[in-house]
Short mmCIF file of C-alpha atoms and ligand atoms in Angstrom, two decimals:
data_model
loop_
_atom_site.label_atom_id
_atom_site.label_comp_id
_atom_site.label_asym_id
_atom_site.label_seq_id
_atom_site.Cartn_x
_atom_site.Cartn_y
_atom_site.Cartn_z
CA MET A 1 -1.23 -12.21 -18.40
CA GLN A 2 -0.50 -12.90 -15.20
CA LEU A 3 0.94 -16.20 -14.08
CA GLY A 4 -0.96 -18.21 -11.14
CA PHE A 5 0.71 -19.22 -7.56
CA LEU A 6 -1.26 -21.84 -6.57
CA SER A 7 -1.07 -25.18 -8.95
CA ALA A 8 -4.26 -26.93 -9.25
CA THR A 9 -3.29 -29.59 -6.61
CA GLN A 10 -3.23 -26.75 -4.02
CA LYS A 11 -6.01 -25.54 -5.21
CA GLN A 12 -8.24 -29.08 -5.15
CA LEU A 13 -5.95 -29.45 -1.05
CA TYR A 14 -7.92 -26.01 -0.23
CA GLN A 15 -11.01 -27.32 -1.31
CA ARG A 16 -11.18 -30.64 0.42
CA ASP A 17 -9.85 -28.92 3.66
CA GLY A 18 -10.40 -25.49 4.05
CA PHE A 19 -6.80 -24.61 4.70
CA LEU A 20 -3.99 -25.21 2.64
CA VAL A 21 -0.39 -24.85 3.83
CA LEU A 22 2.24 -22.87 1.79
CA GLU A 23 5.81 -22.90 3.09
CA ASN A 24 9.11 -20.88 2.78
CA PHE A 25 5.92 -18.21 1.44
CA ILE A 26 7.87 -15.45 3.61
CA GLN A 27 12.11 -14.72 3.09
CA ASP A 28 13.96 -14.92 6.76
CA ASN A 29 15.06 -11.36 6.72
CA ILE A 30 11.15 -9.93 6.15
CA CYS A 31 9.68 -11.70 8.83
CA GLN A 32 12.56 -9.93 11.15
CA LEU A 33 11.68 -7.18 9.60
CA LEU A 34 7.53 -6.88 10.60
CA ILE A 35 8.65 -8.62 14.12
CA GLN A 36 11.71 -5.60 14.72
CA ARG A 37 8.50 -3.41 13.18
CA ALA A 38 5.65 -4.83 15.57
CA CYS A 39 8.46 -4.61 18.75
CA LYS A 40 8.93 -0.90 18.10
CA LEU A 41 5.55 0.08 17.89
CA ILE A 42 4.95 -2.01 21.03
CA LYS A 43 7.79 -0.03 22.48
CA ASP A 44 6.49 3.26 21.29
CA TYR A 45 3.00 2.58 22.74
CA ASP A 46 2.06 4.45 25.94
CA ALA A 47 0.75 1.75 27.68
CA ASN A 48 -0.06 3.94 30.55
CA GLY A 49 -2.74 5.75 29.28
CA LEU A 50 -4.49 2.49 28.17
CA ARG A 51 -4.22 1.73 31.97
CA THR A 52 -5.73 4.70 32.96
CA ILE A 53 -8.44 4.00 30.80
CA PHE A 54 -9.12 0.27 31.91
CA SER A 55 -8.81 1.09 35.31
CA SER A 56 -11.94 3.09 35.34
CA GLN A 57 -14.98 2.78 37.37
CA ASP A 58 -16.91 1.33 33.85
CA GLN A 59 -13.93 -0.85 33.03
CA GLN A 60 -15.76 -3.08 30.75
CA HIS A 61 -17.39 -0.11 28.79
CA ALA A 62 -14.17 1.77 28.31
CA LYS A 63 -12.75 -1.67 26.99
CA GLN A 64 -15.31 -2.45 25.02
CA HIS A 65 -15.05 1.11 23.30
CA TYR A 66 -11.25 0.97 22.40
CA PHE A 67 -11.67 -2.59 20.79
CA LEU A 68 -14.45 -1.12 18.86
CA ASP A 69 -13.41 1.65 17.89
CA SER A 70 -9.85 -0.12 16.68
CA GLY A 71 -11.34 -1.38 12.87
CA ASP A 72 -9.84 1.94 11.44
CA LYS A 73 -6.55 2.25 13.94
CA ILE A 74 -3.90 0.35 15.11
CA ARG A 75 -4.66 -0.83 18.92
CA PHE A 76 -2.66 -2.94 21.07
CA PHE A 77 -4.63 -5.60 23.30
CA PHE A 78 -2.84 -7.09 26.43
CA GLU A 79 -2.90 -10.50 27.20
CA GLU A 80 -5.51 -11.64 29.52
CA ASN A 81 -3.01 -13.11 32.22
CA ALA A 82 -0.48 -10.25 31.58
CA PHE A 83 -1.53 -8.57 35.01
CA ASP A 84 -0.88 -9.72 38.32
CA ASP A 85 -3.04 -9.45 41.24
CA LYS A 86 -2.27 -5.71 42.11
CA GLY A 87 -2.64 -4.99 38.48
CA GLN A 88 1.37 -4.33 37.57
CA LEU A 89 2.21 -6.14 34.98
CA LYS A 90 4.40 -9.79 35.40
CA GLN A 91 6.55 -9.10 31.90
CA GLU A 92 7.81 -5.97 30.63
CA LYS A 93 5.24 -4.14 28.01
CA LEU A 94 7.16 -5.70 25.32
CA TYR A 95 6.48 -9.67 26.78
CA SER A 96 2.53 -8.62 27.60
CA ILE A 97 1.13 -7.13 24.22
CA ASN A 98 -1.41 -10.12 23.00
CA LYS A 99 -2.17 -8.31 19.91
CA ILE A 100 -2.21 -5.38 17.58
CA GLY A 101 -4.99 -4.57 15.40
CA HIS A 102 -7.14 -4.00 13.13
CA ALA A 103 -5.71 -1.92 10.41
CA LEU A 104 -1.62 -1.89 10.33
CA HIS A 105 -2.04 -3.37 6.52
CA ASP A 106 -3.25 0.51 5.91
CA LEU A 107 -1.75 2.65 8.72
CA ASP A 108 1.49 1.17 9.11
CA PRO A 109 4.06 1.69 6.14
CA VAL A 110 5.78 -1.32 6.84
CA PHE A 111 2.38 -3.61 7.11
CA ASN A 112 1.01 -1.65 4.35
CA THR A 113 4.08 -2.63 1.90
CA PHE A 114 3.81 -6.14 3.05
CA SER A 115 0.21 -6.88 2.95
CA ARG A 116 -0.06 -5.40 -0.40
CA SER A 117 2.82 -7.45 -2.51
CA HIS A 118 2.54 -8.90 -5.68
CA GLN A 119 2.58 -12.66 -4.43
CA LEU A 120 0.06 -12.17 -2.02
CA ALA A 121 -2.70 -10.39 -4.91
CA THR A 122 -1.66 -12.96 -6.84
CA LEU A 123 -2.74 -15.23 -4.50
CA ALA A 124 -6.32 -13.40 -3.77
CA SER A 125 -6.60 -14.11 -8.01
CA ASP A 126 -6.24 -17.72 -7.45
CA LEU A 127 -8.74 -18.00 -4.75
CA GLU A 128 -10.88 -15.97 -7.02
CA ILE A 129 -11.27 -13.45 -5.19
CA ILE A 130 -12.76 -10.70 -7.09
CA ASP A 131 -11.59 -7.22 -6.43
CA PRO A 132 -10.54 -8.27 -3.32
CA LEU A 133 -10.73 -5.40 -0.26
CA LEU A 134 -8.00 -6.18 3.04
CA ILE A 135 -10.55 -5.72 5.72
CA GLN A 136 -8.24 -6.43 8.80
CA SER A 137 -5.04 -7.45 10.02
CA MET A 138 -3.91 -8.47 13.11
CA TYR A 139 -0.30 -9.33 14.38
CA ILE A 140 -0.77 -11.58 16.92
CA CYS A 141 2.72 -12.10 19.47
CA LYS A 142 1.50 -15.32 21.58
CA GLN A 143 3.72 -14.21 24.57
CA PRO A 144 5.96 -16.39 25.82
CA PHE A 145 4.40 -18.16 29.68
CA ILE A 146 1.04 -15.82 29.07
CA GLY A 147 0.29 -16.13 25.54
CA GLY A 148 -3.93 -16.86 26.30
CA GLU A 149 -5.71 -19.70 24.07
CA VAL A 150 -7.98 -18.59 21.25
CA VAL A 151 -11.21 -20.64 21.67
CA PRO A 152 -12.67 -22.75 18.51
CA HIS A 153 -14.42 -20.53 16.33
CA GLN A 154 -14.70 -19.33 12.41
CA ASP A 155 -13.55 -16.48 11.13
CA SER A 156 -16.86 -15.59 9.31
CA THR A 157 -18.01 -15.80 13.11
CA TYR A 158 -16.39 -11.87 13.09
CA LEU A 159 -16.49 -10.94 9.57
CA VAL A 160 -19.86 -11.52 7.50
CA VAL A 161 -20.68 -10.49 4.26
CA GLU A 162 -24.08 -10.35 2.85
CA LYS A 163 -23.29 -12.29 -0.39
CA GLY A 164 -20.79 -14.77 -2.02
CA PRO A 165 -17.65 -15.95 -1.10
CA TYR A 166 -16.81 -15.95 2.55
CA VAL A 167 -13.98 -13.94 4.27
CA THR A 168 -10.33 -15.63 3.44
CA GLY A 169 -7.30 -15.63 6.19
CA PHE A 170 -4.08 -14.87 5.45
CA TRP A 171 -2.13 -16.26 8.18
CA PHE A 172 1.78 -15.52 8.37
CA ALA A 173 3.99 -17.42 10.76
CA LEU A 174 7.03 -14.86 11.39
CA GLU A 175 8.47 -17.27 14.36
CA ASN A 176 8.02 -21.05 13.86
CA ALA A 177 4.65 -22.32 15.17
CA THR A 178 5.07 -25.58 17.04
CA LEU A 179 2.75 -27.24 19.93
CA GLN A 180 4.94 -26.10 22.42
CA ASN A 181 4.21 -22.03 21.72
CA GLY A 182 0.58 -22.46 20.61
CA CYS A 183 -0.03 -23.25 16.87
CA LEU A 184 -3.09 -22.98 14.89
CA TRP A 185 -5.39 -26.14 14.94
CA ALA A 186 -8.16 -26.79 12.51
CA ILE A 187 -10.62 -29.73 11.67
CA PRO A 188 -10.33 -30.49 8.30
CA GLY A 189 -13.16 -30.12 6.00
CA GLY A 190 -14.91 -28.32 8.61
CA HIS A 191 -15.70 -25.57 6.60
CA LYS A 192 -17.84 -27.28 4.81
CA LYS A 193 -20.30 -26.69 7.99
CA GLN A 194 -22.61 -23.98 8.45
CA LEU A 195 -21.81 -20.89 10.41
CA LYS A 196 -22.76 -21.69 13.92
CA SER A 197 -23.16 -18.07 15.31
CA ARG A 198 -22.66 -14.42 14.64
CA PHE A 199 -21.32 -11.56 15.99
CA LYS A 200 -23.05 -7.87 15.40
CA ARG A 201 -23.01 -4.52 16.37
CA ASP A 202 -26.36 -2.86 16.91
CA VAL A 203 -26.73 1.34 15.86
CA GLN A 204 -26.17 1.94 19.45
CA ASN A 205 -22.89 -0.05 19.85
CA ARG A 206 -24.09 -3.32 21.73
CA THR A 207 -22.74 -6.20 20.67
CA THR A 208 -24.78 -9.30 20.91
CA MET A 209 -23.65 -13.39 19.38
CA GLU A 210 -26.13 -14.70 17.71
CA VAL A 211 -26.24 -18.75 17.70
CA TYR A 212 -27.44 -20.58 14.97
CA ASP A 213 -26.22 -24.30 16.31
CA ASP A 214 -25.32 -24.50 19.65
CA SER A 215 -23.27 -28.14 19.18
CA PRO A 216 -20.14 -28.36 20.98
CA TRP A 217 -17.01 -28.40 18.81
CA PRO A 218 -15.36 -31.94 17.63
CA LEU A 219 -12.72 -31.16 19.42
CA ALA A 220 -10.96 -34.79 18.47
CA GLU A 221 -11.00 -33.80 15.00
CA MET A 222 -9.15 -30.92 15.41
CA ILE A 223 -5.18 -31.38 14.14
CA PRO A 224 -2.44 -29.13 15.23
CA LEU A 225 -0.64 -27.06 12.01
CA GLU A 226 2.98 -27.21 13.12
CA VAL A 227 4.68 -24.45 10.84
CA PRO A 228 8.38 -23.24 10.20
CA THR A 229 9.00 -19.63 10.36
CA GLY A 230 8.23 -17.78 6.76
CA SER A 231 4.90 -19.88 6.41
CA LEU A 232 1.73 -18.90 5.47
CA ILE A 233 -1.65 -20.27 6.12
CA ILE A 234 -4.67 -19.80 4.54
CA LEU A 235 -7.57 -20.53 6.09
CA HIS A 236 -11.39 -20.26 4.51
CA GLY A 237 -13.78 -18.39 6.83
CA LEU A 238 -15.86 -21.01 7.57
CA LEU A 239 -13.17 -23.62 8.68
CA PRO A 240 -13.29 -24.22 12.71
CA HIS A 241 -9.68 -23.05 13.84
CA MET A 242 -8.06 -22.60 17.66
CA SER A 243 -4.61 -22.25 19.20
CA LYS A 244 -3.52 -23.34 22.84
CA GLU A 245 -1.80 -21.05 25.12
CA ASN A 246 1.01 -20.87 24.96
CA LEU A 247 3.34 -21.68 28.33
CA SER A 248 6.68 -22.05 26.15
CA SER A 249 9.86 -19.66 26.69
CA HIS A 250 9.20 -18.82 23.47
CA SER A 251 6.89 -16.49 21.78
CA ARG A 252 4.90 -17.39 18.52
CA HIS A 253 4.95 -13.68 16.18
CA ALA A 254 2.42 -14.40 13.56
CA TYR A 255 0.39 -11.61 11.62
CA ALA A 256 -2.99 -12.30 9.96
CA LEU A 257 -4.84 -10.25 6.96
CA HIS A 258 -8.60 -10.99 5.95
CA VAL A 259 -9.72 -10.44 2.61
CA ILE A 260 -12.94 -10.33 1.00
CA SER A 261 -14.39 -9.94 -2.37
CA SER A 262 -16.04 -6.26 -2.66
CA GLN A 263 -18.98 -7.70 -4.17
CA SER A 264 -19.42 -10.03 -1.03
CA GLN A 265 -21.02 -6.54 0.69
CA PHE A 266 -19.55 -6.07 3.87
CA ALA A 267 -22.01 -6.83 6.21
CA ALA A 268 -22.81 -3.31 8.20
CA ASP A 269 -23.74 -5.07 11.46
CA ASN A 270 -20.14 -6.24 11.69
CA TRP A 271 -18.19 -5.41 14.79
CA LEU A 272 -15.23 -3.92 12.74
CA GLN A 273 -16.25 -0.74 10.90
CA ARG A 274 -14.39 2.21 10.07
CA ASN A 275 -14.94 5.98 9.52
CA ASP A 276 -15.76 7.32 5.97
CA SER A 277 -12.24 8.76 5.56
CA LEU A 278 -10.74 5.06 5.59
CA PRO A 279 -12.45 3.50 3.63
CA PHE A 280 -11.38 -0.60 2.57
CA LYS A 281 -9.12 -0.48 -0.19
CA GLY A 282 -7.62 -3.57 -2.37
CA PHE A 283 -3.97 -4.49 -3.07
FE1 LIG B 1 -9.33 -16.75 13.70
#
């Protein structure tokens, strides 16, 4: 018999708030290992190739494709404020990447091992995610001085399932996440409201945002989730959350993993799509 990870109280808190903070979930040396691995991937990444794509005439088109094709790849996305007026990086490449996405958990051996730990599988079981599938991973740098804000959203806007439980996010703080360096903010209990919008991709690879509720986000209800290095924040797919820009001199590295139940059926018109050669897998 497999022992659970979460106590009854923690499960109740998660159901009440739509998020749950678990401090000391990852050991410091594992955080360091993941940071070092991400930094190596960034160092090895040929940013000049990408700059060529992005400086082509049809810049938006190229950018859009680079993003839309990233569901089964390891791709690198710059901070919006990474470039100066002349198109040159303001800070060196290592301090200019906003995030790496979206299949690190399948394609990179270090992130694959971390993402498929016994601990996480047990946690998914505690959360009653039946036959879990790991559908998306992101390494988020939130760089010093230029780390961009992430506007309020629900993860289910971007990762829709046809039925059953919504997507669940596992957000790992690999460094301290503070008010100064752009910690997460969330609305406790906000997951009990409906999905406000849905990001869709059609067969011609055009994307649209379908809006169901255009009322403004109740920003006054957002509370900061400052957490120390090694913490895990579990996020319900309907939970409104955001993060502010990072103007401090400290980065805020985090790793995010999104999981669904295979019974939920990942919507075919999600932006994130995969080649048949790399199907979603479980733990
Ligand atoms: Fe999110």
